[in-house]
Coordinates of C-alpha atoms in Angstrom, one line a residue:
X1 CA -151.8 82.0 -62.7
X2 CA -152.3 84.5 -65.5
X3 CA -156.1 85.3 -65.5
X4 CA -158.9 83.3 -65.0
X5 CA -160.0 80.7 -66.6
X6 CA -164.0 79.4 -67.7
X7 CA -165.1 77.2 -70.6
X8 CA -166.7 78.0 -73.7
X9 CA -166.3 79.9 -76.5
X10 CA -165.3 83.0 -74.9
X11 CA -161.7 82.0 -73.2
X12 CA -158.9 84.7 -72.4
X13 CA -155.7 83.4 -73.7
X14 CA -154.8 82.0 -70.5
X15 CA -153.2 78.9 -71.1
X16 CA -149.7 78.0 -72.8
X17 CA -149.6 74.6 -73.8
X18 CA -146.8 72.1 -74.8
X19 CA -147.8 69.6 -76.8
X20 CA -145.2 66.5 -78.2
X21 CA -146.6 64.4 -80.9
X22 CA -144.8 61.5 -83.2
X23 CA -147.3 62.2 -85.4
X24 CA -148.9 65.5 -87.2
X25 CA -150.8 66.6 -90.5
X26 CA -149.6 66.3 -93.6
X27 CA -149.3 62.9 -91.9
X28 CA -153.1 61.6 -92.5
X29 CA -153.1 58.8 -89.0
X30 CA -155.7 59.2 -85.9
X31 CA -152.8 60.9 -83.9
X32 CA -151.9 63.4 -86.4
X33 CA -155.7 64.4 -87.1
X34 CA -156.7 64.4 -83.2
X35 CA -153.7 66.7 -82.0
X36 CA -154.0 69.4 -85.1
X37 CA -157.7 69.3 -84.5
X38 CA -157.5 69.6 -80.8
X39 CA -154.8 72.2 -81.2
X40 CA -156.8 74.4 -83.9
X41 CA -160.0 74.7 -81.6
X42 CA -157.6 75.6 -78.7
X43 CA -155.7 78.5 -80.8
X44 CA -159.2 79.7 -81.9
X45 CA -160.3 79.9 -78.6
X46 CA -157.6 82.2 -77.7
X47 CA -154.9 79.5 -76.1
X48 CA -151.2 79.7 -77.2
X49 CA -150.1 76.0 -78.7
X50 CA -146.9 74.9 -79.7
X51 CA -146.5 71.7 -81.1
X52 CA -143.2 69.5 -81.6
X53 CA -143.5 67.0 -84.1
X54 CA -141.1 65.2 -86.5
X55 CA -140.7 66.0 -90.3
X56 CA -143.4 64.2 -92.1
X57 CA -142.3 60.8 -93.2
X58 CA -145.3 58.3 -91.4
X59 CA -145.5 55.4 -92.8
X60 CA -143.2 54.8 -95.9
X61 CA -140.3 56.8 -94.0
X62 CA -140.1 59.2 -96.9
X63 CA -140.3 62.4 -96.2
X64 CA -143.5 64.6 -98.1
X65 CA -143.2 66.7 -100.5
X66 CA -141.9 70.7 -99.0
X67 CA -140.3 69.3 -96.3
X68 CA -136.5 68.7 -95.9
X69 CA -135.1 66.0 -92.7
X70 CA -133.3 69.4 -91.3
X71 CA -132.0 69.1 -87.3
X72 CA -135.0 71.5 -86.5
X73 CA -137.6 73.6 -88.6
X74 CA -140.8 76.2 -88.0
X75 CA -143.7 76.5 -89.1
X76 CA -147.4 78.1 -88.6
X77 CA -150.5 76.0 -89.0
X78 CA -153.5 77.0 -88.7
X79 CA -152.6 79.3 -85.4
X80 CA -150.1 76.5 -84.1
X81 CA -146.3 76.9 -83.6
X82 CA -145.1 73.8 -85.4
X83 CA -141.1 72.6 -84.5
X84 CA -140.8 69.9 -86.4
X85 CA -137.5 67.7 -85.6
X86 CA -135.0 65.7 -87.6
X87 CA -136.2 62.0 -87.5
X88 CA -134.5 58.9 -88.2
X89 CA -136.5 57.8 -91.6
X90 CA -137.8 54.3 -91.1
X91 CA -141.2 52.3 -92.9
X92 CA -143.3 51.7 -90.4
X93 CA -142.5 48.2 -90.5
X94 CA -139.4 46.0 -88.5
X95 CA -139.3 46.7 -84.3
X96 CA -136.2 47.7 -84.1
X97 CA -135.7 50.5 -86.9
X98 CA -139.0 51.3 -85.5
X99 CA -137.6 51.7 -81.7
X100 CA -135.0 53.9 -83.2
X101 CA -137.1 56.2 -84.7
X102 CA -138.9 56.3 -81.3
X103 CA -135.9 56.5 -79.3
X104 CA -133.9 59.3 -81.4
X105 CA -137.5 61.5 -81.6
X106 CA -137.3 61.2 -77.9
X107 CA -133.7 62.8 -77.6
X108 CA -134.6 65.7 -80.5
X109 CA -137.8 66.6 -79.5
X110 CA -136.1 67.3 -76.0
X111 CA -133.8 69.5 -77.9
X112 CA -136.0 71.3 -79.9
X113 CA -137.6 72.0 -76.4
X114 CA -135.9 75.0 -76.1
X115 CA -136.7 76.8 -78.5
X116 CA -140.3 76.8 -76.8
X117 CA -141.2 79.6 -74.4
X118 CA -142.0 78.1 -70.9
X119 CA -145.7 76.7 -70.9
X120 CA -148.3 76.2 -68.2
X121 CA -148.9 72.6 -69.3
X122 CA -146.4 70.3 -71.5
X123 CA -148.3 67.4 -73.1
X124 CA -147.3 64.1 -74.6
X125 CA -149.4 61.8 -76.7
X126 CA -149.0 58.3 -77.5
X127 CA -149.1 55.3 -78.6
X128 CA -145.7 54.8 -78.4
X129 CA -144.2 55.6 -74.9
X130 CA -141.1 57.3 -76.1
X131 CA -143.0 60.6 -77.0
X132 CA -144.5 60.5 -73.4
X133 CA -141.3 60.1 -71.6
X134 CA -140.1 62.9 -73.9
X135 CA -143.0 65.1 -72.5
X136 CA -142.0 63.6 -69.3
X137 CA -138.4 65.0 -69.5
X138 CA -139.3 68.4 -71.2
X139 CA -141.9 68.9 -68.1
X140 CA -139.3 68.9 -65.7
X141 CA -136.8 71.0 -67.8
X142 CA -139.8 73.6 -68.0
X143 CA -140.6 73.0 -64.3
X144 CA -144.4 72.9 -65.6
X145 CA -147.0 70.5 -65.2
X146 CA -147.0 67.2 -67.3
X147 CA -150.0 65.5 -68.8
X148 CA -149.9 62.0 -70.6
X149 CA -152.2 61.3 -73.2
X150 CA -152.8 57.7 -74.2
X151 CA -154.2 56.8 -77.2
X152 CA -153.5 53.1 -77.3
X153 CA -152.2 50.5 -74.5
X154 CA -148.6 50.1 -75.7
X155 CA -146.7 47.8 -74.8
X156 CA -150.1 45.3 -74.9
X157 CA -150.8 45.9 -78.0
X158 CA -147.4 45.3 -80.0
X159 CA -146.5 42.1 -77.6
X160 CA -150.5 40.9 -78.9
X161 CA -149.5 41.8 -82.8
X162 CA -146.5 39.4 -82.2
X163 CA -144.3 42.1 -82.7
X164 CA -142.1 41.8 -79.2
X165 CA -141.3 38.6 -77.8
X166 CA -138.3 39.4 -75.8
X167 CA -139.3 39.2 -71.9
X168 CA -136.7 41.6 -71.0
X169 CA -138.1 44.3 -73.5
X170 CA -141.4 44.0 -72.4
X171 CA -140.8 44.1 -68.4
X172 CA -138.5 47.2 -69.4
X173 CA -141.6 48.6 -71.7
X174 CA -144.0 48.1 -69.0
X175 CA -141.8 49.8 -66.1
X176 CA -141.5 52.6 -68.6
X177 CA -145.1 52.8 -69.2
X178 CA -145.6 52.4 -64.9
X179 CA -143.0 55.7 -64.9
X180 CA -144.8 57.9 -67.0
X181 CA -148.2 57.3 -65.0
X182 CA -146.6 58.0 -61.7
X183 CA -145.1 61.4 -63.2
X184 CA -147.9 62.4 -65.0
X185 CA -149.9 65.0 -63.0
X186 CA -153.2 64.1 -65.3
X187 CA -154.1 61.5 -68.0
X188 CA -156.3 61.7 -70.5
X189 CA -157.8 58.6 -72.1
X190 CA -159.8 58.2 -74.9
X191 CA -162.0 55.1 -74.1
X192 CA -163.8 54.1 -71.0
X193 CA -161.7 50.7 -71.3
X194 CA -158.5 52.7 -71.1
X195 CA -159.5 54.4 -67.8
X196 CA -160.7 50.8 -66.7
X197 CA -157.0 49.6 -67.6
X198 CA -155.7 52.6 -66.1
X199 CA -157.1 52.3 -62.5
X200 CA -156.2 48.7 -62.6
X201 CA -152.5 50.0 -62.8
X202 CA -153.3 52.5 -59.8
X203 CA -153.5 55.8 -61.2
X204 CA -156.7 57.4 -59.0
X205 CA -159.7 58.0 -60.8
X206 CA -159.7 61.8 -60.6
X207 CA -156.3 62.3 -62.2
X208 CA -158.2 60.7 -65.6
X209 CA -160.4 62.8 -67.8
X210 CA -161.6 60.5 -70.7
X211 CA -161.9 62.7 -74.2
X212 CA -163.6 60.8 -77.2
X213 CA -162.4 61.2 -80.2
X214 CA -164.9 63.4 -82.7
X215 CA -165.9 64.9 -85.8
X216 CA -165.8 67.9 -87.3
X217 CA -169.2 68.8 -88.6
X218 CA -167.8 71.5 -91.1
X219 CA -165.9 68.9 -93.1
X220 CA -167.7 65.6 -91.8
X221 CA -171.4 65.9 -93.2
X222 CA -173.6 64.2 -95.4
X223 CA -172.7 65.2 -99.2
X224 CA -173.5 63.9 -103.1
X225 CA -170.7 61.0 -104.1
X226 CA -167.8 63.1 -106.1
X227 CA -168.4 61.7 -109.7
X228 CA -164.7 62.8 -110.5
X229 CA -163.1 60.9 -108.5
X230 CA -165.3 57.6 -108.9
X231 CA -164.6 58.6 -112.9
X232 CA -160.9 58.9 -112.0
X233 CA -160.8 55.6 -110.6
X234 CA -162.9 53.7 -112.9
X235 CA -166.0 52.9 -110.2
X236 CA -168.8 54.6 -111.7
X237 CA -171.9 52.2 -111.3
X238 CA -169.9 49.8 -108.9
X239 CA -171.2 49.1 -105.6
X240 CA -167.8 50.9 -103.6
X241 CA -167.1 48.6 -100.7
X242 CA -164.0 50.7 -98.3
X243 CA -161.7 50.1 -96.3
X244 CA -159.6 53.7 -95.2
X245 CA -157.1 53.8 -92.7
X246 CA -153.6 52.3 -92.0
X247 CA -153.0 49.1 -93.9
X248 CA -151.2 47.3 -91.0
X249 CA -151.0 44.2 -88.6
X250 CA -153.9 45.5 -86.3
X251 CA -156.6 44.9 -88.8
X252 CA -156.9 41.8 -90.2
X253 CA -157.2 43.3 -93.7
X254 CA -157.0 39.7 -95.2
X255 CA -159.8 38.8 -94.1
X256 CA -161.4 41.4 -96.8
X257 CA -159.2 39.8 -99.9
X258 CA -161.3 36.2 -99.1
X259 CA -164.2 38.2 -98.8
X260 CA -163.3 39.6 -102.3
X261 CA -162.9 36.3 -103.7
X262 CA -166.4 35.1 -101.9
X263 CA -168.3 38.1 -103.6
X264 CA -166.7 37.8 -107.1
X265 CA -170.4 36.7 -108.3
X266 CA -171.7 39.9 -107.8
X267 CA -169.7 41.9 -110.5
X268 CA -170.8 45.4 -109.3
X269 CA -168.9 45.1 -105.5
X270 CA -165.8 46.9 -105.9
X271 CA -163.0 46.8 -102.7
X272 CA -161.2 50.2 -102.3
X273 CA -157.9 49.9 -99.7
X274 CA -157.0 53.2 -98.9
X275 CA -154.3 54.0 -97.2
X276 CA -150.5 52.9 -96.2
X277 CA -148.7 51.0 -93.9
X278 CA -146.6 47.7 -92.6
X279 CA -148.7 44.9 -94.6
X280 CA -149.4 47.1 -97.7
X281 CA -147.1 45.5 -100.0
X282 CA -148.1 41.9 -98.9
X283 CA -151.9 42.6 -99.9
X284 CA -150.9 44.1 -102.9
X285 CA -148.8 41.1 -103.8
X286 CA -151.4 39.2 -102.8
X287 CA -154.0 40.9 -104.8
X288 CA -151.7 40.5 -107.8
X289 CA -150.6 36.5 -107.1
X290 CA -154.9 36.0 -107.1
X291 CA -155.8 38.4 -109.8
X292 CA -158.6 39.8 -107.5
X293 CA -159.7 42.5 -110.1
X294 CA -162.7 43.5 -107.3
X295 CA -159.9 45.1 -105.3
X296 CA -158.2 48.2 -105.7
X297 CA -155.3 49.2 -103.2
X298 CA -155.0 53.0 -104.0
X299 CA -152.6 53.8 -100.9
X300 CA -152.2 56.9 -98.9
X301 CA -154.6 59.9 -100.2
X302 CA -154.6 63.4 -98.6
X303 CA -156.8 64.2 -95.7
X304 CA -158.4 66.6 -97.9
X305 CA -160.0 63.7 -99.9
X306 CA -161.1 61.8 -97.2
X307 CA -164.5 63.3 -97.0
X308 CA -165.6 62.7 -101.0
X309 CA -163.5 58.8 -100.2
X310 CA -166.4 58.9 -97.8
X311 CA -169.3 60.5 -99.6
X312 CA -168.7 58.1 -102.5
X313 CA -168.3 54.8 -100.9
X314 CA -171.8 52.6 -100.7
X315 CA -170.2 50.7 -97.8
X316 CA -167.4 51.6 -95.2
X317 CA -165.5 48.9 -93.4
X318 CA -164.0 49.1 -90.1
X319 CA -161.9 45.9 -88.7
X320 CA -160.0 45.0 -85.8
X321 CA -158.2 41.5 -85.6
X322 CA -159.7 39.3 -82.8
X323 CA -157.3 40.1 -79.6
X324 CA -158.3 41.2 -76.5
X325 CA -156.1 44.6 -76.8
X326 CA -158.5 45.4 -79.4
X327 CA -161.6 45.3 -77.0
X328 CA -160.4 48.3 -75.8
X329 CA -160.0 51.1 -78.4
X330 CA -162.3 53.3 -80.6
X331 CA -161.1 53.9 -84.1
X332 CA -161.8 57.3 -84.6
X333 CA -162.7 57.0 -88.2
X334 CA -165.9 55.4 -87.5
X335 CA -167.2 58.6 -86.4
X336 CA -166.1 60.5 -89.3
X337 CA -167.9 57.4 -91.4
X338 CA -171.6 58.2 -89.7
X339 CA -171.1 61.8 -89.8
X340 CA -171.6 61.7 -93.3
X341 CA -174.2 59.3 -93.0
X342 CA -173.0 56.5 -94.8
X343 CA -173.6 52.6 -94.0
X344 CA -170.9 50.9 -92.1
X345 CA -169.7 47.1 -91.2
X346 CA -168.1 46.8 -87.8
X347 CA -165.5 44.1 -87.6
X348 CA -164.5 43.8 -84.0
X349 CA -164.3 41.8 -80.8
X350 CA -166.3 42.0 -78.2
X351 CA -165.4 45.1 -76.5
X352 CA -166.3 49.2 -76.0
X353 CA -166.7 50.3 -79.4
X354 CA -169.1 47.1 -80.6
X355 CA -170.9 47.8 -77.2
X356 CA -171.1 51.6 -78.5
X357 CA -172.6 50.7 -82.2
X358 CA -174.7 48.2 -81.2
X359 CA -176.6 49.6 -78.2
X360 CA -177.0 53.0 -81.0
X361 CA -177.6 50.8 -83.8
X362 CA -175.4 52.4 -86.0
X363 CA -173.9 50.0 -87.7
X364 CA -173.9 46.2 -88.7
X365 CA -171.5 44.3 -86.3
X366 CA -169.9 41.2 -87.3
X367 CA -167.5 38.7 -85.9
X368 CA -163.5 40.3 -86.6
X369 CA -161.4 37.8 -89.1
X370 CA -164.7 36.1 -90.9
X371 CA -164.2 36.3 -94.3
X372 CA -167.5 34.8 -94.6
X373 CA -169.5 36.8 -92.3
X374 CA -168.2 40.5 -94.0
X375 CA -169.1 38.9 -97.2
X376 CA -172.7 38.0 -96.2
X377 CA -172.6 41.4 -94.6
X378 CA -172.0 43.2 -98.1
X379 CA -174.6 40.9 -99.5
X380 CA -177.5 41.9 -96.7
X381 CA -176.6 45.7 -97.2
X382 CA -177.2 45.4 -100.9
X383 CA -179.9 43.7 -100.8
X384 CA -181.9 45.4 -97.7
X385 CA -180.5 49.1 -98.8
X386 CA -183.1 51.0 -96.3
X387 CA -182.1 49.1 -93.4
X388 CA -178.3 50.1 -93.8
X389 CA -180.0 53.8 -94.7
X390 CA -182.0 53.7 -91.6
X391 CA -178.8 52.8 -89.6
X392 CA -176.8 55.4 -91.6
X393 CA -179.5 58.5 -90.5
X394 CA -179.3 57.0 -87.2
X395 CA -175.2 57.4 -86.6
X396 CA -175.6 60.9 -88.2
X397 CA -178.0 61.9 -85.2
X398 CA -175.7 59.8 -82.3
X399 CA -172.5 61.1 -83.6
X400 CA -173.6 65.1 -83.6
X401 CA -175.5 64.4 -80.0
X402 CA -172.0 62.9 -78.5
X403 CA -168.8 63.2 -80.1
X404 CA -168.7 66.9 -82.0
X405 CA -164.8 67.8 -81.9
X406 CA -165.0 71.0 -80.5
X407 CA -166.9 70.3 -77.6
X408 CA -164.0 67.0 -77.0
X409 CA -161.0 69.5 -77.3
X410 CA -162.9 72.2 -75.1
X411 CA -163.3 69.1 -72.5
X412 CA -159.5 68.8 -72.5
X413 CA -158.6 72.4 -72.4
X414 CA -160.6 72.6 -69.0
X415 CA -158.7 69.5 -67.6
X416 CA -155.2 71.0 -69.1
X417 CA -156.1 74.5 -67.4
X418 CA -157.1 72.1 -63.8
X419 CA -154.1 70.2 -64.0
X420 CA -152.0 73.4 -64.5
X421 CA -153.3 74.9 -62.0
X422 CA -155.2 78.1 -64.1
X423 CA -158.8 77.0 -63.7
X424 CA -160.6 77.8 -60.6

């Protein structure tokens, strides 16, 4: 152990961390944003954090702009050692491309491995369990400690989308997925379902640390609507009803195109899709086919916008499809919605986060895949606008008492510096 170890904001740069994600900014998903934000608090405490990643491509499979698909690549951001690794460039659509892209990030984020300096603590994200058997095998290159994070309950949740059928693949998926919680020293969850499901499995309680997602006050925070942008996209004076995230099979996103059709008697509602992702260029064929003029897909913006996105929409959407995988995650963007205290429609089965807005009366919950019940929802909010206020000022107080993003990440790096053995 080098040093010693105590929370807060005065840490010694005690602890070397490995971390593997899939996913990581200029990539704008939940993954990307939680690791860099996790990873930036942890280097400004004083930690050392590399991070191995791919070359940008999620979700289109193209890689972004200042980036080439080169066998491995370095970087500095924000503090972080970035290796970003060739990747086999694939839409996020079609399984098996998809387990490809897994499979090969698997074999050259192992590679680019070596060019780390030996850690105190390798970790490995998810949701897909490739990346954590990657951490997995890295660990015991490095000899160090490995931690799984698990951000979603994969296999369940692509065998509920539909998306694996195959018995074989799923009992192989699921021994996988039994594997990397045997050989992980720790877990860290994200939801109180996830440690429910993870217990279930056998994993003891005290080798979980759950971590909520958070916000970041600094960027998250209640600001005027940015007229530019509502003037660049023609919505001055409309009543901005969005929907900001991935665009794919989890969210039932046509369930907001009837719901577009439903409101097209109230001229001043506005739909804005923002974002990218497997069932994109359905809606927007869709949205063509129907002529719904009150919808506007505007696809993937930078995370830098995301907060004026926010600050100028008069509704915020947030919509789950009706499974029972789906009881048991958070989306993180919710929080980010309340921090800036705007008005938000929950779409989502009974499960941990409606239990969450509904006992803090943050938002108004509704039914998942009822095209009816969102549109009466946007009707009520117009028409009652100091109840939805009321609710907004509410979410801005429960999301600074509970989920800040600094005092999350400090949460993990304690558990990290436990499970490797540095804290007391």
């Amino acid at each position: 152990m080098r040093g010693s170890y105590t929370t807060g904001p005065d840490w010694r740069s005690v602890l070397r961390i490995l971390f593997l994600s899939h996913y990581f900014p200029p990539e704008v998903n939940a993954p990307a944003s939680r690791t860099h934000e996790h990873a930036r608090r942890w280097v400004a405490d004083g930690h050392e954090v590399t991070v191995i990643t791919g070359v940008p491509n999620h979700p289109r499979g193209e890689v972004f702009p200042g980036y080439e698909n080169r066998l491995l690549q370095e970087e500095n951001v924000d503090g972080i050692r970035v290796l970003r690794t060739w990747m086999y460039l694939t839409p996020n659509q079609g399984f098996l491309r998809r387990i490809a892209n897994y499979v090969l990030f698997l074999l050259t984020a192992t590679l680019a491995s070596f060019r780390a300096e030996r850690p105190d603590v390798v970790v490995a994200t998810s949701p897909q369990f490739f990346c954590g058997l990657a951490g997995m095998i890295v660990s015991r290159l490095k000899r160090r400690p490995f931690v799984l994070e698990v951000r979603d309950l994969w296999p369940d949740s692509i065998v509920q989308l539909g998306q694996l059928r195959n018995p074989r693949i799923i009992r192989a998926l699921e021994a996988l997925e039994t594997l990397l919680y045997r050989s992980a020293v720790a877990i860290v969850v994200n939801t109180g379902a996830f440690r429910e499901h993870l217990v279930a499995r056998g994993v003891p309680p005290e080798r979980i640390e759950l971590v909520y997602n958070g916000i970041d006050p600094a960027l998250f925070h209640p600001r005027e609507p940015d007229a530019e942008l509502l003037r660049q996209h023609a919505l001055e004076r409309r009543f901005v009803v969005t929907y900001m995230g991935t665009l794919g099979l989890a969210h039932g996103l046509s369930t907001i195109l009837e719901a577009a059709v439903d409101l097209q008697d109230r001229p001043r509602v506005q739909f804005v899709l923002i974002g990218d992702g497997a069932e994109r260029d359905r809606l927007e064929q869709e949205v063509r086919e129907r002529r719904l003029e009150n919808v506007k897909i505007l696809g993937l913006r930078p995370r830098a916008e995301v907060p004026g996105w926010i600050a100028s929409s008069d509704l915020l959407l947030v919509t789950l499809r009706d499974l029972p995988v789906f009881r048991t995650v958070i989306p993180s963007k919710l929080f980010e919605f309340v921090a800036q205290e705007r008005p938000v429609v929950l779409a989502a089965p009974k499960g941990e986060i409606r239990a969450l807005v509904e006992e803090a009366d943050v938002g108004l919950v509704i039914e998942p895949e009822q095209p009816e019940a969102l549109a009466r929802a946007v009707r009520r909010i117009m028409d009652e606008p100091e109840e939805a206020r009321a609710r907004a000022r509410r979410g801005l107080e429960w999301v600074r008492a509970g989920f800040l993003r600094d005092d999350q990440a400090r949460r993990m790096a304690d558990f990290l510096a436990r499970s490797a053995g540095c804290a007391p």
